[in-house]
Each structure stands twice: as C-alpha cells, then as structure tokens.
C-alpha cells in the first residue's frame, strides 16, 4: 500500500422512498398504503412511490397512467417540496455534526467523508448506524447507508440492504465485491448501457475487469475509462462540500404535445427568458448550449453545441437553441423542451492528480 493512495471512509446516506415516506409520516391515513407522489392526470408522472406501491411495479419517472394500471388502488398525493426541503435541512444538520465534508446529491441523498470526523470515531460503520438512528429519532423517517473506501462503492452499497439497512464494504472486501457485482448495479450504468454491456458479454464486474481500457473506450467513449477504473476500486473523486453547478437550465412540459416547430419556437423563447433570469441571478455564463427534447413516447433526445466564447444573453442562447432544433427532424410529437448551459465560467478546472493504483489490502484500516 503506497502512502499516496487516499484510502478514505465514505458514507452514502439515502433516505428510503423519501417523498412518499414524508407524506405517510405527515398523514397517518396513508401509512401502509400504496401511494405515489405526483400528478394523477393523464400527463402526470410519478416522482416517488411508497414501498407498498413498488410491490405493484410502480416506479419513479413512470407515467401516472401506467402506474394506475399496475396498481388500481394507488393513491396520488401532490408533492410538497417545501416540506421535503425542510426535512432535508434537518438531516443535513445531523451530517454536519460529524463532518463538514458533506456532498448532497439531492434532497434525500448525500456523501459524507468521515475519514477524519468531529466525533473522533474511527468506525465509519458505527457512524452510519448512529446517523441513521438520529435521523429516525429526529424526523421519524428511515434512511439506508453504504460505507466504503470511495463514493462509487458507497453509493452502490447503500442500495443493498435497503430499506432501513446499511452495508459496509471493507477495504479487503472491495475486490471481490466489485467482481461479483451485477453490471446493472454499477452506478453510472443505466438501462441502455447495461444492454450494450450484455451484448458485449459483460454481465458482472468480473466480466468488465477482463476487458482492456482500450476496448471499453472504443465502445463507451469517455465512460470507458471510468468503468475500467471503478471496477478496480479506483474512484478518487473527493466529497465536494460546496457543489458548484455544472450546468444551469430551464425546461417546460406542455399541456398538449407539440408537433409543429413554429409552436416550439415560441416556447423556446419563454424557456430562454427563464434561463437568462437564472443565469443573471448567479452571474453565470457558459459555452455549451444543450437542447433537450422529450417526445410524447417519453424517449429523450439531446443536442448540444459548444461556442468558442461564454454567453448568458437570452437572444444568443435562443439563436443557438433554434439551430439545434432545426438540426434534425423531429421523431414524434414533443411533450417537453429544455435548454441548459454548461461549460460554465464558474467551473474551476480542478487539477487533482488521479492516483491510479489498484486497491491493495495489506494495511490494517479500521472501518
Ligand atoms: Mg432515496
């Protein structure tokens, strides 16, 4: 074990069915019942499902129509984001009692680096247990946790004993854990990538490990080297306490699907106005404009263009977005349009040296 290798103790905390659990907490009548947070209209989408609803195959991001078909007794509850934010704040303040290195991924998920922590507790496993107990005590909600040497493994591990459980992958277990892991459980491998992996004969971490970096880059582009490294336990991304946004965007879902580009231009104007407001508020400009098109069958298409200079002006963004809209023929009628700006002037080019070393396990490292 070389001294440069940053062996860390990372916890990924993830609330269980967060929005749905909050609704069941606040409204006892909903407890034990299949509920979905989201709109019940024809155009509604489920943003969270209770575990009772998941038994019927109701999932987040599913259309409400399909959810109702899967589970006829499903109860739809309107989202109350202010309430979720309030609880999220409560949870974060618990995290900060242990470490300032907290990186929220969303309202209900965060990474914590507890290698050095305010309680002087050498065991990340026990810290995770304590944090989950505190969350339950103070909010009445269950959380799960994953504990390991990097963010990637912690994130994957938090799913394993969910709900209301935790899983530690100790340094000496990392290699076998990753080798045995099903490819669809790798964080960053979505449905489409998983299918591509299957076609290449990659079903487990072990299969992935047998491929060269060149092979993976050839088939998966930049992500190839990410896959090559994570399966070897290499993921040096630090827990970033102050999240600098990578992109700023605005989008709109329409009441009726649009099939004419003329109507879409009008909507793009509204969206770029909204986007400009957001950019001005934080004094942000960016170089890459991305147009997101969600079709009525829910398939997603994104088109991007990178300019040689920073822009934040509504007219310039709109001009680029128009160009992207006309770049390709539309496949179907459109239910949502979004525009985002990335490659922001706020991004500091971090020059963290990537330490490339395979995890070795000789060191006694208390977890
Ligand atoms: Mg969650």
CSV table of C-alpha atoms and ligand atoms in Angstrom, one decimal:
chain,number,residue,atom,x,y,z
A,1,UNK,CA,0.0,0.0,0.0
A,2,UNK,CA,1.5,3.2,-1.1
A,3,UNK,CA,1.1,6.3,1.1
A,4,UNK,CA,-0.2,8.3,-1.8
A,5,UNK,CA,-3.3,6.2,-2.1
A,6,UNK,CA,-6.0,8.1,-0.4
A,7,UNK,CA,-7.8,5.4,1.5
A,8,UNK,CA,-10.9,7.1,2.8
A,9,UNK,CA,-14.0,6.3,4.7
A,10,UNK,CA,-17.0,7.4,2.8
A,11,UNK,CA,-20.7,7.0,3.7
A,12,UNK,CA,-23.5,7.4,1.3
A,13,UNK,CA,-26.8,8.1,3.1
A,14,UNK,CA,-30.0,7.7,1.2
A,15,UNK,CA,-33.5,8.2,2.6
A,16,UNK,CA,-36.0,5.4,1.9
A,17,UNK,CA,-38.7,6.4,-0.6
A,18,UNK,CA,-38.2,9.9,0.6
A,19,UNK,CA,-41.2,12.0,-0.7
A,20,UNK,CA,-43.6,9.1,-0.2
A,21,UNK,CA,-42.4,8.4,3.3
A,22,UNK,CA,-42.8,12.1,4.3
A,23,UNK,CA,-46.4,12.0,3.0
A,24,UNK,CA,-47.0,8.9,5.0
A,25,UNK,CA,-45.4,10.4,8.1
A,26,UNK,CA,-47.5,13.5,7.9
A,27,UNK,CA,-50.7,11.8,7.0
A,28,UNK,CA,-51.2,8.6,9.1
A,29,UNK,CA,-54.1,7.6,6.8
A,30,UNK,CA,-51.6,7.0,4.0
A,31,UNK,CA,-49.4,4.6,6.1
A,32,UNK,CA,-49.3,1.0,4.9
A,33,UNK,CA,-50.9,2.0,1.6
A,34,UNK,CA,-49.7,2.2,-2.0
A,35,UNK,CA,-49.1,5.9,-2.7
A,36,UNK,CA,-47.4,7.8,-5.4
A,37,UNK,CA,-46.3,11.4,-5.1
A,38,UNK,CA,-47.1,13.2,-8.4
A,39,UNK,CA,-50.0,14.2,-10.6
A,40,UNK,CA,-52.7,11.8,-11.3
A,41,UNK,CA,-53.7,13.4,-14.6
A,42,UNK,CA,-53.1,11.8,-18.0
A,43,UNK,CA,-49.9,13.7,-18.3
A,44,UNK,CA,-48.7,13.1,-14.7
A,45,UNK,CA,-45.5,11.4,-13.8
A,46,UNK,CA,-44.7,9.5,-10.6
A,47,UNK,CA,-41.9,11.3,-8.7
A,48,UNK,CA,-41.8,8.8,-5.8
A,49,UNK,CA,-43.6,5.6,-4.8
A,50,UNK,CA,-44.1,4.1,-1.4
A,51,UNK,CA,-42.8,0.6,-0.8
A,52,UNK,CA,-46.4,-0.7,-0.8
A,53,UNK,CA,-46.8,0.7,-4.3
A,54,UNK,CA,-43.4,-0.6,-5.5
A,55,UNK,CA,-44.7,-4.1,-4.9
A,56,UNK,CA,-47.0,-3.5,-7.8
A,57,UNK,CA,-44.2,-2.3,-10.0
A,58,UNK,CA,-44.9,1.4,-9.6
A,59,UNK,CA,-41.6,3.3,-10.0
A,60,UNK,CA,-40.5,6.9,-10.1
A,61,UNK,CA,-40.4,8.5,-13.5
A,62,UNK,CA,-43.2,6.2,-14.6
A,63,UNK,CA,-46.3,7.8,-16.2
A,64,UNK,CA,-49.2,8.1,-13.8
A,65,UNK,CA,-51.4,6.3,-16.3
A,66,UNK,CA,-49.2,3.2,-16.3
A,67,UNK,CA,-48.7,3.4,-12.5
A,68,UNK,CA,-52.5,3.3,-12.1
A,69,UNK,CA,-52.8,0.4,-14.5
A,70,UNK,CA,-50.2,-1.5,-12.4
A,71,UNK,CA,-51.8,-0.7,-9.1
A,72,UNK,CA,-55.5,0.2,-9.4
A,73,UNK,CA,-55.7,1.2,-5.7
A,74,UNK,CA,-52.8,3.6,-6.0
A,75,UNK,CA,-53.4,6.9,-4.1
A,76,UNK,CA,-51.9,10.0,-5.7
A,77,UNK,CA,-50.5,12.7,-3.4
A,78,UNK,CA,-49.4,16.1,-4.6
A,79,UNK,CA,-45.7,16.9,-3.9
A,80,UNK,CA,-44.9,19.4,-1.2
A,81,UNK,CA,-41.3,20.4,-1.9
A,82,UNK,CA,-41.1,23.0,0.9
A,83,UNK,CA,-41.7,20.2,3.4
A,84,UNK,CA,-39.1,17.9,1.7
A,85,UNK,CA,-36.6,20.7,1.8
A,86,UNK,CA,-37.3,21.4,5.4
A,87,UNK,CA,-36.6,17.8,6.4
A,88,UNK,CA,-33.6,17.7,4.1
A,89,UNK,CA,-32.1,20.6,6.0
A,90,UNK,CA,-32.7,18.8,9.3
A,91,UNK,CA,-30.9,15.7,8.0
A,92,UNK,CA,-28.0,17.7,6.7
A,93,UNK,CA,-27.6,19.4,10.1
A,94,UNK,CA,-27.1,15.9,11.6
A,95,UNK,CA,-24.4,15.2,9.0
A,96,UNK,CA,-22.6,18.4,9.9
A,97,UNK,CA,-22.3,17.2,13.4
A,98,UNK,CA,-20.0,14.5,12.1
A,99,UNK,CA,-18.1,16.2,9.2
A,100,UNK,CA,-18.1,19.3,7.1
A,101,UNK,CA,-17.3,17.2,4.1
A,102,UNK,CA,-20.9,16.6,3.0
A,103,UNK,CA,-21.9,16.5,-0.6
A,104,UNK,CA,-25.6,16.4,-1.2
A,105,UNK,CA,-26.7,14.6,-4.4
A,106,UNK,CA,-30.3,15.6,-4.0
A,107,UNK,CA,-32.7,16.4,-1.2
A,108,UNK,CA,-32.5,12.9,0.1
A,109,UNK,CA,-29.0,11.7,-0.6
A,110,UNK,CA,-25.5,12.7,0.4
A,111,UNK,CA,-21.9,11.6,0.5
A,112,UNK,CA,-20.0,12.1,3.7
A,113,UNK,CA,-16.3,11.8,4.1
A,114,UNK,CA,-15.7,10.7,7.7
A,115,UNK,CA,-12.0,9.7,7.4
A,116,UNK,CA,-11.4,12.4,9.9
A,117,UNK,CA,-14.5,13.3,11.8
A,118,UNK,CA,-15.7,15.6,14.5
A,119,UNK,CA,-16.5,12.8,16.9
A,120,UNK,CA,-13.1,11.1,16.6
A,121,UNK,CA,-14.9,7.9,15.8
A,122,UNK,CA,-12.6,5.6,13.8
A,123,UNK,CA,-15.5,3.4,12.6
A,124,UNK,CA,-17.5,4.6,9.6
A,125,UNK,CA,-19.8,1.7,10.1
A,126,UNK,CA,-20.8,2.9,13.6
A,127,UNK,CA,-21.1,6.5,12.5
A,128,UNK,CA,-23.5,5.4,9.7
A,129,UNK,CA,-25.6,3.5,12.3
A,130,UNK,CA,-25.6,6.5,14.6
A,131,UNK,CA,-26.6,8.9,11.9
A,132,UNK,CA,-29.5,6.6,10.8
A,133,UNK,CA,-30.7,6.3,14.3
A,134,UNK,CA,-30.5,10.1,14.7
A,135,UNK,CA,-32.5,10.7,11.5
A,136,UNK,CA,-35.2,8.3,12.7
A,137,UNK,CA,-35.3,9.9,16.1
A,138,UNK,CA,-35.5,13.5,14.8
A,139,UNK,CA,-37.6,13.1,11.7
A,140,UNK,CA,-39.4,9.8,12.1
A,141,UNK,CA,-38.0,8.6,8.7
A,142,UNK,CA,-35.8,5.7,7.7
A,143,UNK,CA,-32.6,6.0,5.9
A,144,UNK,CA,-30.2,3.5,4.4
A,145,UNK,CA,-26.4,3.8,4.1
A,146,UNK,CA,-23.5,2.4,2.2
A,147,UNK,CA,-20.0,2.6,3.7
A,148,UNK,CA,-16.7,2.0,1.8
A,149,UNK,CA,-13.4,3.5,0.6
A,150,UNK,CA,-14.9,5.7,-2.2
A,151,UNK,CA,-18.1,7.3,-3.4
A,152,UNK,CA,-18.8,4.8,-6.1
A,153,UNK,CA,-18.8,1.8,-3.8
A,154,UNK,CA,-20.6,3.6,-1.0
A,155,UNK,CA,-23.3,4.6,-3.4
A,156,UNK,CA,-23.7,1.0,-4.8
A,157,UNK,CA,-23.7,-0.4,-1.2
A,158,UNK,CA,-26.4,1.8,0.1
A,159,UNK,CA,-28.9,0.0,-2.1
A,160,UNK,CA,-28.0,-3.5,-0.9
A,161,UNK,CA,-29.8,-3.6,2.4
A,162,UNK,CA,-32.4,-1.0,1.6
A,163,UNK,CA,-34.9,-0.1,3.1
A,164,UNK,CA,-33.7,0.8,6.6
A,165,UNK,CA,-30.4,-1.0,6.4
A,166,UNK,CA,-26.8,-0.5,5.7
A,167,UNK,CA,-23.9,-2.3,4.1
A,168,UNK,CA,-20.2,-1.8,4.7
A,169,UNK,CA,-17.7,-2.9,2.0
A,170,UNK,CA,-14.4,-3.2,4.0
A,171,UNK,CA,-11.1,-2.4,2.1
A,172,UNK,CA,-10.3,-6.2,2.0
A,173,UNK,CA,-13.7,-7.0,0.5
A,174,UNK,CA,-13.6,-4.3,-2.2
A,175,UNK,CA,-12.1,-6.5,-4.9
A,176,UNK,CA,-14.5,-9.4,-4.6
A,177,UNK,CA,-17.5,-7.2,-4.0
A,178,UNK,CA,-16.8,-5.4,-7.3
A,179,UNK,CA,-16.0,-8.6,-9.2
A,180,UNK,CA,-19.3,-10.2,-8.2
A,181,UNK,CA,-21.4,-7.1,-8.7
A,182,UNK,CA,-24.0,-7.3,-11.5
A,183,UNK,CA,-23.3,-4.8,-14.2
A,184,UNK,CA,-26.7,-3.2,-14.0
A,185,UNK,CA,-26.0,-2.3,-10.4
A,186,UNK,CA,-22.9,-0.3,-11.3
A,187,UNK,CA,-23.6,3.4,-10.6
A,188,UNK,CA,-23.5,5.2,-13.9
A,189,UNK,CA,-24.7,2.1,-15.9
A,190,UNK,CA,-28.2,2.8,-17.0
A,191,UNK,CA,-30.6,0.6,-18.8
A,192,UNK,CA,-29.3,1.4,-22.2
A,193,UNK,CA,-25.6,0.9,-21.2
A,194,UNK,CA,-26.4,-2.3,-19.4
A,195,UNK,CA,-27.9,-3.7,-22.6
A,196,UNK,CA,-24.9,-2.7,-24.5
A,197,UNK,CA,-22.7,-4.4,-22.0
A,198,UNK,CA,-24.7,-7.6,-22.2
A,199,UNK,CA,-24.3,-7.6,-25.9
A,200,UNK,CA,-20.5,-7.4,-25.3
A,201,UNK,CA,-20.7,-10.4,-22.9
A,202,UNK,CA,-20.3,-8.2,-19.8
A,203,UNK,CA,-22.7,-9.3,-17.0
A,204,UNK,CA,-20.7,-8.9,-13.9
A,205,UNK,CA,-17.8,-6.8,-12.6
A,206,UNK,CA,-15.6,-9.8,-13.3
A,207,UNK,CA,-16.5,-9.7,-17.0
A,208,UNK,CA,-15.9,-6.0,-17.0
A,209,UNK,CA,-12.5,-6.4,-15.5
A,210,UNK,CA,-11.5,-8.8,-18.2
A,211,UNK,CA,-11.8,-6.0,-20.9
A,212,UNK,CA,-8.9,-3.7,-21.7
A,213,UNK,CA,-9.2,0.1,-21.2
A,214,UNK,CA,-8.9,0.5,-24.9
A,215,UNK,CA,-11.8,-1.9,-25.6
A,216,UNK,CA,-14.0,-0.1,-23.1
A,217,UNK,CA,-13.1,3.3,-24.5
A,218,UNK,CA,-13.8,2.1,-28.0
A,219,UNK,CA,-17.3,1.0,-27.0
A,220,UNK,CA,-18.2,3.6,-24.3
A,221,UNK,CA,-16.1,6.6,-25.1
A,222,UNK,CA,-15.0,8.6,-22.1
A,223,UNK,CA,-17.1,6.5,-19.8
A,224,UNK,CA,-14.9,3.5,-20.8
A,225,UNK,CA,-12.0,4.5,-18.6
A,226,UNK,CA,-14.4,5.3,-15.7
A,227,UNK,CA,-15.7,1.7,-15.9
A,228,UNK,CA,-12.2,0.4,-16.2
A,229,UNK,CA,-11.2,2.2,-13.0
A,230,UNK,CA,-14.2,1.8,-10.8
A,231,UNK,CA,-14.3,-2.0,-11.2
A,232,UNK,CA,-10.7,-1.9,-9.9
A,233,UNK,CA,-11.8,0.1,-6.8
A,234,UNK,CA,-10.3,3.3,-8.2
A,235,UNK,CA,-12.5,6.3,-7.9
A,236,UNK,CA,-10.7,9.2,-6.5
A,237,UNK,CA,-13.5,11.8,-6.8
A,238,UNK,CA,-13.4,13.7,-3.5
A,239,UNK,CA,-16.5,14.5,-1.5
A,240,UNK,CA,-17.1,18.1,-2.6
A,241,UNK,CA,-18.8,20.1,0.2
A,242,UNK,CA,-19.7,23.1,-1.9
A,243,UNK,CA,-21.3,21.9,-5.0
A,244,UNK,CA,-20.5,24.1,-8.0
A,245,UNK,CA,-23.2,23.7,-10.5
A,246,UNK,CA,-22.0,22.1,-13.8
A,247,UNK,CA,-25.0,23.4,-15.7
A,248,UNK,CA,-27.9,25.7,-15.4
A,249,UNK,CA,-31.1,25.0,-17.3
A,250,UNK,CA,-34.8,25.6,-17.6
A,251,UNK,CA,-37.5,23.4,-19.1
A,252,UNK,CA,-41.2,23.1,-19.7
A,253,UNK,CA,-43.7,20.3,-20.0
A,254,UNK,CA,-46.6,21.2,-22.3
A,255,UNK,CA,-50.3,20.6,-21.6
A,256,UNK,CA,-50.6,19.3,-25.1
A,257,UNK,CA,-47.9,17.6,-27.2
A,258,UNK,CA,-46.5,19.9,-29.8
A,259,UNK,CA,-45.8,18.7,-33.3
A,260,UNK,CA,-45.1,22.0,-35.1
A,261,UNK,CA,-41.7,23.6,-34.9
A,262,UNK,CA,-43.3,27.0,-35.1
A,263,UNK,CA,-45.1,26.5,-31.8
A,264,UNK,CA,-41.9,25.2,-30.3
A,265,UNK,CA,-40.0,28.4,-31.2
A,266,UNK,CA,-42.5,30.3,-29.1
A,267,UNK,CA,-41.9,28.0,-26.1
A,268,UNK,CA,-38.2,28.2,-26.6
A,269,UNK,CA,-38.4,32.0,-26.2
A,270,UNK,CA,-40.1,31.6,-22.8
A,271,UNK,CA,-37.7,29.0,-21.7
A,272,UNK,CA,-34.6,31.1,-22.7
A,273,UNK,CA,-36.1,34.1,-20.8
A,274,UNK,CA,-36.4,31.9,-17.7
A,275,UNK,CA,-32.9,30.6,-18.2
A,276,UNK,CA,-31.5,34.1,-18.6
A,277,UNK,CA,-33.0,35.1,-15.3
A,278,UNK,CA,-31.4,32.3,-13.6
A,279,UNK,CA,-28.0,33.0,-15.2
A,280,UNK,CA,-28.1,36.7,-14.3
A,281,UNK,CA,-29.1,35.9,-10.7
A,282,UNK,CA,-25.9,34.0,-10.2
A,283,UNK,CA,-23.8,35.9,-12.6
A,284,UNK,CA,-23.1,32.8,-14.7
A,285,UNK,CA,-22.2,32.4,-18.4
A,286,UNK,CA,-21.5,29.3,-20.3
A,287,UNK,CA,-20.2,27.9,-23.7
A,288,UNK,CA,-22.3,24.8,-24.3
A,289,UNK,CA,-26.0,25.0,-25.1
A,290,UNK,CA,-28.0,21.8,-24.9
A,291,UNK,CA,-31.5,21.4,-26.2
A,292,UNK,CA,-33.4,18.6,-24.6
A,293,UNK,CA,-36.4,17.2,-26.4
A,294,UNK,CA,-38.7,14.7,-24.7
A,295,UNK,CA,-41.1,13.0,-27.1
A,296,UNK,CA,-44.6,12.0,-26.3
A,297,UNK,CA,-43.5,8.4,-26.0
A,298,UNK,CA,-41.0,9.6,-23.3
A,299,UNK,CA,-37.9,9.0,-25.4
A,300,UNK,CA,-35.3,11.6,-24.9
A,301,UNK,CA,-33.1,13.4,-27.4
A,302,UNK,CA,-30.4,15.9,-26.5
A,303,UNK,CA,-28.5,18.1,-28.9
A,304,UNK,CA,-25.6,20.3,-28.0
A,305,UNK,CA,-23.4,23.0,-29.4
A,306,UNK,CA,-20.3,24.5,-27.9
A,307,UNK,CA,-19.4,28.1,-28.8
A,308,UNK,CA,-15.9,29.5,-28.6
A,309,UNK,CA,-17.0,32.1,-26.1
A,310,UNK,CA,-19.2,32.5,-23.0
A,311,UNK,CA,-22.8,33.6,-23.4
A,312,UNK,CA,-25.6,34.4,-21.0
A,313,UNK,CA,-27.7,36.6,-23.2
A,314,UNK,CA,-31.2,35.3,-24.0
A,315,UNK,CA,-31.0,36.2,-27.7
A,316,UNK,CA,-27.8,34.3,-28.2
A,317,UNK,CA,-29.0,31.3,-26.3
A,318,UNK,CA,-32.2,31.3,-28.3
A,319,UNK,CA,-30.4,31.5,-31.6
A,320,UNK,CA,-28.3,28.5,-30.7
A,321,UNK,CA,-31.3,26.6,-29.4
A,322,UNK,CA,-33.1,27.3,-32.7
A,323,UNK,CA,-30.2,26.0,-34.7
A,324,UNK,CA,-30.2,22.8,-32.6
A,325,UNK,CA,-34.0,22.4,-33.1
A,326,UNK,CA,-33.7,22.5,-36.8
A,327,UNK,CA,-30.6,20.4,-36.9
A,328,UNK,CA,-32.5,17.2,-37.1
A,329,UNK,CA,-36.1,16.2,-38.0
A,330,UNK,CA,-38.3,15.6,-35.0
A,331,UNK,CA,-39.1,11.9,-34.4
A,332,UNK,CA,-42.5,12.4,-32.8
A,333,UNK,CA,-44.7,15.0,-31.1
A,334,UNK,CA,-43.0,16.7,-28.2
A,335,UNK,CA,-44.1,16.8,-24.6
A,336,UNK,CA,-41.1,18.7,-23.1
A,337,UNK,CA,-38.4,21.1,-24.2
A,338,UNK,CA,-35.5,22.2,-22.1
A,339,UNK,CA,-32.4,24.3,-22.6
A,340,UNK,CA,-29.3,24.2,-20.5
A,341,UNK,CA,-26.0,25.9,-20.5
A,342,UNK,CA,-22.8,24.1,-19.4
A,343,UNK,CA,-19.1,24.7,-19.6
A,344,UNK,CA,-19.7,27.5,-17.1
A,345,UNK,CA,-17.4,30.3,-16.3
A,346,UNK,CA,-17.7,29.4,-12.6
A,347,UNK,CA,-16.1,26.0,-13.1
A,348,UNK,CA,-12.6,25.8,-11.7
A,349,UNK,CA,-10.5,23.4,-13.6
A,350,UNK,CA,-9.5,21.1,-10.8
A,351,UNK,CA,-6.2,19.6,-11.3
A,352,UNK,CA,-6.5,16.8,-8.9
A,353,UNK,CA,-3.9,14.3,-9.8
A,354,UNK,CA,-5.5,11.0,-10.4
A,355,UNK,CA,-3.8,8.4,-8.3
A,356,UNK,CA,-4.0,5.2,-10.3
A,357,UNK,CA,-3.3,2.4,-8.1
A,358,UNK,CA,-5.1,-0.8,-7.6
A,359,UNK,CA,-6.6,-1.3,-4.1
A,360,UNK,CA,-4.3,-3.4,-2.0
A,361,UNK,CA,-5.4,-4.7,1.2
A,362,UNK,CA,-2.4,-5.2,3.5
A,363,UNK,CA,-2.9,-2.2,5.5
A,364,UNK,CA,-4.9,-2.6,8.7
A,365,UNK,CA,-7.5,0.1,8.4
A,366,UNK,CA,-10.3,0.2,10.9
A,367,UNK,CA,-13.7,0.6,9.3
B,1,LIG,MG1,-33.7,7.9,-1.7
